[in-house]
C-alpha positions as semicolon CSV with decimal commas, in nm:
position;residue;x (nm);y (nm);z (nm)
1;X;-0,013;-0,004;0,021
2;X;0,159;0,340;-0,125
3;X;0,259;0,558;0,171
4;X;0,245;0,265;0,443
5;X;0,586;0,331;0,556
6;X;0,444;0,675;0,692
7;X;0,235;0,507;0,960
8;X;0,460;0,666;1,212
9;X;0,301;0,973;1,060
10;X;-0,037;0,920;1,185
11;X;-0,071;1,252;1,346
12;X;-0,360;1,125;1,580
13;X;-0,070;0,894;1,721
14;X;0,117;1,195;1,856
15;X;-0,181;1,355;1,988
16;X;-0,254;1,005;2,175
17;X;0,119;0,985;2,318
18;X;0,061;1,302;2,478
19;X;-0,256;1,230;2,637
20;X;-0,119;0,876;2,783
21;X;0,175;1,067;2,889
22;X;-0,063;1,348;3,092
23;X;-0,211;1,046;3,218
24;X;0,078;0,856;3,342
25;X;0,153;1,217;3,530
26;X;-0,188;1,214;3,675
27;X;-0,164;0,808;3,818
28;X;0,171;0,846;3,980
29;X;0,079;1,204;4,144
30;X;-0,187;1,010;4,299
31;X;0,036;0,726;4,414
32;X;0,323;0,958;4,532
33;X;0,095;1,168;4,755
34;X;-0,070;0,847;4,818
35;X;-0,421;1,010;4,758
36;X;-0,632;0,731;4,742
37;X;-0,978;0,824;4,796
38;X;-1,304;0,714;4,636
39;X;-1,279;0,921;4,322
40;X;-0,903;0,870;4,244
41;X;-0,947;0,493;4,333
42;X;-1,237;0,479;4,047
43;X;-1,052;0,694;3,807
44;X;-0,706;0,474;3,845
45;X;-0,856;0,121;3,830
46;X;-1,173;0,240;3,579
47;X;-0,935;0,442;3,330
48;X;-0,584;0,490;3,425
49;X;-0,475;0,129;3,418
50;X;-0,531;0,128;3,028
51;X;-0,252;0,386;2,974
52;X;0,013;0,111;2,991
53;X;-0,135;-0,110;2,771
54;X;-0,247;0,146;2,506
55;X;0,091;0,244;2,475
56;X;0,204;-0,066;2,469
57;X;0,012;-0,135;2,156
58;X;0,128;0,198;2,003
59;X;0,482;0,080;2,055
60;X;0,410;-0,251;1,860
61;X;0,245;-0,070;1,562
62;X;0,503;0,171;1,504
63;X;0,772;-0,098;1,572
64;X;0,602;-0,283;1,260
65;X;0,791;0,002;1,015
66;X;1,101;-0,007;1,208
67;X;1,127;-0,408;1,172
68;X;1,022;-0,387;0,812
69;X;1,298;-0,093;0,755
70;X;1,547;-0,360;0,895
71;X;1,643;-0,113;1,143
72;X;1,484;-0,336;1,480
73;X;1,840;-0,343;1,611
74;X;1,948;-0,029;1,572
75;X;1,623;0,066;1,739
76;X;1,661;-0,166;2,007
77;X;2,066;-0,036;2,073
78;X;1,910;0,293;2,118
79;X;1,631;0,207;2,345
80;X;1,887;-0,011;2,587
81;X;2,119;0,312;2,563
82;X;1,829;0,554;2,682
83;X;1,711;0,321;2,909
84;X;2,056;0,306;3,090
85;X;2,092;0,705;3,077
86;X;1,773;0,749;3,243
87;X;1,799;0,461;3,505
88;X;2,153;0,623;3,634
89;X;1,976;0,951;3,607
90;X;1,719;0,844;3,876
91;X;1,982;0,631;4,051
92;X;1,973;0,891;4,349
93;X;1,620;0,770;4,410
94;X;1,630;0,404;4,418
95;X;2,001;0,356;4,528
96;X;2,086;0,403;4,907
97;X;2,301;0,281;5,171
98;X;2,102;-0,051;5,217
99;X;2,110;-0,143;4,831
100;X;2,313;-0,450;4,753
101;X;2,455;-0,549;4,416
102;X;2,175;-0,794;4,381
103;X;1,909;-0,504;4,423
104;X;2,115;-0,362;4,156
105;X;2,094;-0,577;3,935
106;X;1,727;-0,615;3,980
107;X;1,656;-0,291;3,914
108;X;1,894;-0,307;3,601
109;X;1,679;-0,601;3,460
110;X;1,319;-0,515;3,545
111;X;1,336;-0,133;3,585
112;X;1,209;0,104;3,895
113;X;0,989;0,371;3,947
114;X;0,834;0,455;3,592
115;X;1,120;0,295;3,427
116;X;0,983;-0,031;3,434
117;X;0,815;0,023;3,098
118;X;1,129;0,090;2,939
119;X;1,292;-0,187;3,046
120;X;0,950;-0,432;2,968
121;X;0,973;-0,265;2,612
122;X;1,315;-0,384;2,587
123;X;1,215;-0,735;2,652
124;X;0,862;-0,747;2,479
125;X;1,077;-0,620;2,170
126;X;1,298;-0,897;2,210
127;X;1,067;-1,154;2,258
128;X;0,900;-1,043;1,933
129;X;1,210;-1,046;1,717
130;X;1,251;-1,416;1,832
131;X;0,890;-1,529;1,761
132;X;0,907;-1,368;1,410
133;X;1,203;-1,522;1,342
134;X;1,042;-1,855;1,475
135;X;0,762;-1,823;1,243
136;X;0,977;-1,760;0,969
137;X;1,179;-2,049;1,042
138;X;0,842;-2,286;1,021
139;X;0,656;-2,105;0,782
140;X;0,403;-2,053;1,007
141;X;0,385;-1,675;1,004
142;X;0,271;-1,475;1,276
143;X;0,099;-1,779;1,445
144;X;0,390;-1,801;1,680
145;X;0,386;-1,466;1,784
146;X;0,031;-1,421;1,859
147;X;0,024;-1,779;2,045
148;X;0,296;-1,681;2,285
149;X;0,141;-1,330;2,375
150;X;-0,196;-1,512;2,436
151;X;-0,007;-1,731;2,653
152;X;0,183;-1,434;2,830
153;X;-0,155;-1,252;2,867
154;X;-0,321;-1,541;3,023
155;X;0,000;-1,615;3,253
156;X;-0,005;-1,232;3,371
157;X;-0,351;-1,228;3,439
158;X;-0,330;-1,578;3,639
159;X;-0,038;-1,439;3,839
160;X;-0,223;-1,116;3,895
161;X;-0,547;-1,254;4,003
162;X;-0,359;-1,522;4,231
163;X;-0,182;-1,238;4,409
164;X;-0,498;-1,042;4,452
165;X;-0,691;-1,333;4,593
166;X;-0,444;-1,564;4,739
167;X;-0,085;-1,405;4,811
168;X;-0,118;-1,056;4,847
169;X;0,273;-1,049;4,932
170;X;0,403;-1,177;4,572
171;X;0,626;-0,926;4,424
172;X;0,478;-0,710;4,160
173;X;0,753;-0,757;3,935
174;X;0,604;-1,129;3,902
175;X;0,292;-1,026;3,720
176;X;0,378;-0,677;3,613
177;X;0,661;-0,724;3,355
178;X;0,767;-0,684;3,006
179;X;0,671;-1,038;2,911
180;X;0,303;-1,065;3,055
181;X;0,198;-0,701;3,037
182;X;0,373;-0,515;2,794
183;X;0,436;-0,773;2,520
184;X;0,104;-0,917;2,447
185;X;-0,024;-0,557;2,354
186;X;0,289;-0,493;2,175
187;X;0,278;-0,818;1,957
188;X;-0,121;-0,707;1,876
189;X;0,000;-0,367;1,797
190;X;0,230;-0,525;1,555
191;X;0,006;-0,766;1,387
192;X;-0,264;-0,485;1,363
193;X;-0,010;-0,296;1,147
194;X;0,051;-0,547;0,929
195;X;-0,341;-0,596;0,885
196;X;-0,334;-0,210;0,784
197;X;-0,056;-0,274;0,532
198;X;-0,236;-0,516;0,365
199;X;-0,608;-0,387;0,405
200;X;-0,606;-0,026;0,487
201;X;-0,754;0,159;0,783
202;X;-1,115;0,101;0,649
203;X;-1,058;-0,270;0,786
204;X;-1,106;-0,101;1,106
205;X;-1,440;-0,029;1,249
206;X;-1,542;0,350;1,197
207;X;-1,412;0,596;1,448
208;X;-1,802;0,658;1,545
209;X;-1,831;0,291;1,615
210;X;-1,518;0,255;1,816
211;X;-1,595;0,542;2,021
212;X;-1,939;0,419;2,101
213;X;-1,837;0,103;2,207
214;X;-1,516;0,236;2,392
215;X;-1,764;0,485;2,604
216;X;-1,954;0,171;2,715
217;X;-1,654;0,001;2,812
218;X;-1,501;0,257;3,042
219;X;-1,862;0,277;3,171
220;X;-1,836;-0,077;3,242
221;X;-1,459;-0,038;3,379
222;X;-1,572;0,237;3,639
223;X;-1,856;-0,007;3,734
224;X;-1,623;-0,300;3,769
225;X;-1,389;-0,033;3,989
226;X;-1,665;0,077;4,187
227;X;-1,752;-0,282;4,281
228;X;-1,432;-0,391;4,363
229;X;-1,374;-0,058;4,567
230;X;-1,708;-0,186;4,772
231;X;-1,598;-0,513;4,827
232;X;-1,212;-0,464;4,918
233;X;-1,184;-0,090;5,006
234;X;-0,977;0,186;4,840
235;X;-0,637;0,008;4,835
236;X;-0,401;0,002;4,564
237;X;-0,344;-0,375;4,630
238;X;-0,764;-0,408;4,610
239;X;-0,787;-0,509;4,223
240;X;-0,559;-0,683;4,019
241;X;-0,314;-0,483;3,803
242;X;-0,504;-0,562;3,440
243;X;-0,838;-0,667;3,533
244;X;-1,051;-0,845;3,229
245;X;-1,237;-0,526;3,053
246;X;-0,841;-0,366;3,043
247;X;-0,767;-0,570;2,761
248;X;-1,039;-0,463;2,503
249;X;-1,038;-0,131;2,643
250;X;-0,693;-0,055;2,568
251;X;-0,703;-0,226;2,227
252;X;-1,005;-0,008;2,125
253;X;-0,889;0,296;2,259
254;X;-0,556;0,279;2,016
255;X;-0,794;0,153;1,735
256;X;-1,006;0,487;1,784
257;X;-0,738;0,696;1,768
258;X;-0,576;0,561;1,476
259;X;-0,920;0,608;1,276
260;X;-0,935;0,993;1,394
261;X;-0,821;1,231;1,109
262;X;-0,630;1,497;1,309
263;X;-0,409;1,809;1,176
264;X;-0,044;1,777;1,219
265;X;0,065;1,971;1,531
266;X;0,294;2,301;1,478
267;X;0,522;2,105;1,739
268;X;0,701;1,787;1,786
269;X;0,419;1,618;2,022
270;X;0,656;1,295;2,021
271;X;0,913;1,511;2,215
272;X;0,660;1,659;2,426
273;X;0,531;1,328;2,548
274;X;0,879;1,168;2,600
275;X;0,977;1,461;2,808
276;X;0,675;1,444;3,023
277;X;0,728;1,034;3,059
278;X;1,106;1,053;3,151
279;X;1,116;1,352;3,345
280;X;0,771;1,396;3,532
281;X;0,895;1,174;3,831
282;X;1,180;1,384;3,906
283;X;0,989;1,703;3,915
284;X;0,763;1,570;4,145
285;X;1,015;1,484;4,339
286;X;1,171;1,833;4,376
287;X;0,857;1,986;4,437
288;X;0,747;1,764;4,700
289;X;1,094;1,856;4,859
290;X;1,024;2,191;4,886
291;X;0,728;2,116;5,069
292;X;0,434;2,091;4,777
293;X;0,162;1,841;4,880
294;X;-0,118;1,989;4,626
295;X;-0,187;1,680;4,372
296;X;-0,269;1,957;4,129
297;X;0,091;2,106;4,174
298;X;0,228;1,786;4,117
299;X;0,058;1,752;3,780
300;X;0,074;2,103;3,667
301;X;0,452;2,084;3,706
302;X;0,499;1,714;3,599
303;X;0,352;1,833;3,279
304;X;0,410;2,209;3,186
305;X;0,789;2,199;3,296
306;X;0,901;1,907;3,015
307;X;0,691;2,076;2,778
308;X;0,901;2,393;2,817
309;X;1,237;2,182;2,817
310;X;1,105;2,007;2,491
311;X;1,003;2,337;2,351
312;X;1,324;2,489;2,456
313;X;1,549;2,192;2,297
314;X;1,346;2,189;1,979
315;X;1,422;2,547;1,906
316;X;1,827;2,536;2,012
317;X;1,902;2,204;1,848
318;X;1,859;2,294;1,509
319;X;2,105;2,602;1,567
320;X;2,352;2,382;1,728
321;X;2,327;2,106;1,486
322;X;2,222;2,263;1,146
323;X;2,169;1,911;0,959
324;X;1,862;1,873;1,216
325;X;1,662;2,179;1,064
326;X;1,386;1,953;0,919
327;X;1,113;1,907;1,153
328;X;1,101;1,520;1,068
329;X;1,433;1,479;1,274
330;X;1,227;1,542;1,593
331;X;1,007;1,247;1,513
């Protein structure tokens, strides 16, 4: 299909990245401030738990282009370097006098704070590449990939519910990691990109249909969160990491944005979303250190300051490196 390799320039996905990043700031602000009250509990479990699955689906969709161009190895190497930089940047937060070598190794492998997603994305991409290779060798196409994604999704859900119902002391990394949370959605996003390549966006339901279904799904998710709150109370441990409805909600939300026709933003929204994601925890800890306790302040600082930094970076970098004057260099 002509123009397929411009998938990453579907502008609605850039807007989606920013919205997801803002949602991550809100979720982390609630947790850091420990402001779990009925409204934040329902918002978190009914809506915000769909953020990571949606972003994972988006990442897998865009990775299709990278893999098809033969740049998967370079992309993965760049992601590892980016991860190592930020894990070092946040070392003053996660390293203390009691941190052992084993603790440090665990953090490097599984991530910490919000960086667990990047560590999980590295693992998810590695698994996807391996199962695509297996599909080529066995001439079974995407079957090994999709089968492995289904097994990992069921395993992750099973472990999360086991921890929720029987073993609350089970380490979170056992069920929330790159293999059981990110990989299933990453693989689906990749497969969805293949479908779009072969049949076009019209193979998906219309945007109107998708948004109607999403409205119903998220209403049910709020009901799901309310029932859990009534049964088990307001606690971060009173609901599994990915309740059942989170799977279709995340996938359909991504598909709905994929079907939206939005204009190109005059700024680099991808740079904005990355800046918000990587910097917001640091900024929240800074304002918290100076005595700020307002959830509104956490979200405001965690979003606006990274955006200002990204905007300044976008303006200054072309002057330092004239070869990067094209806006496409920031995508």
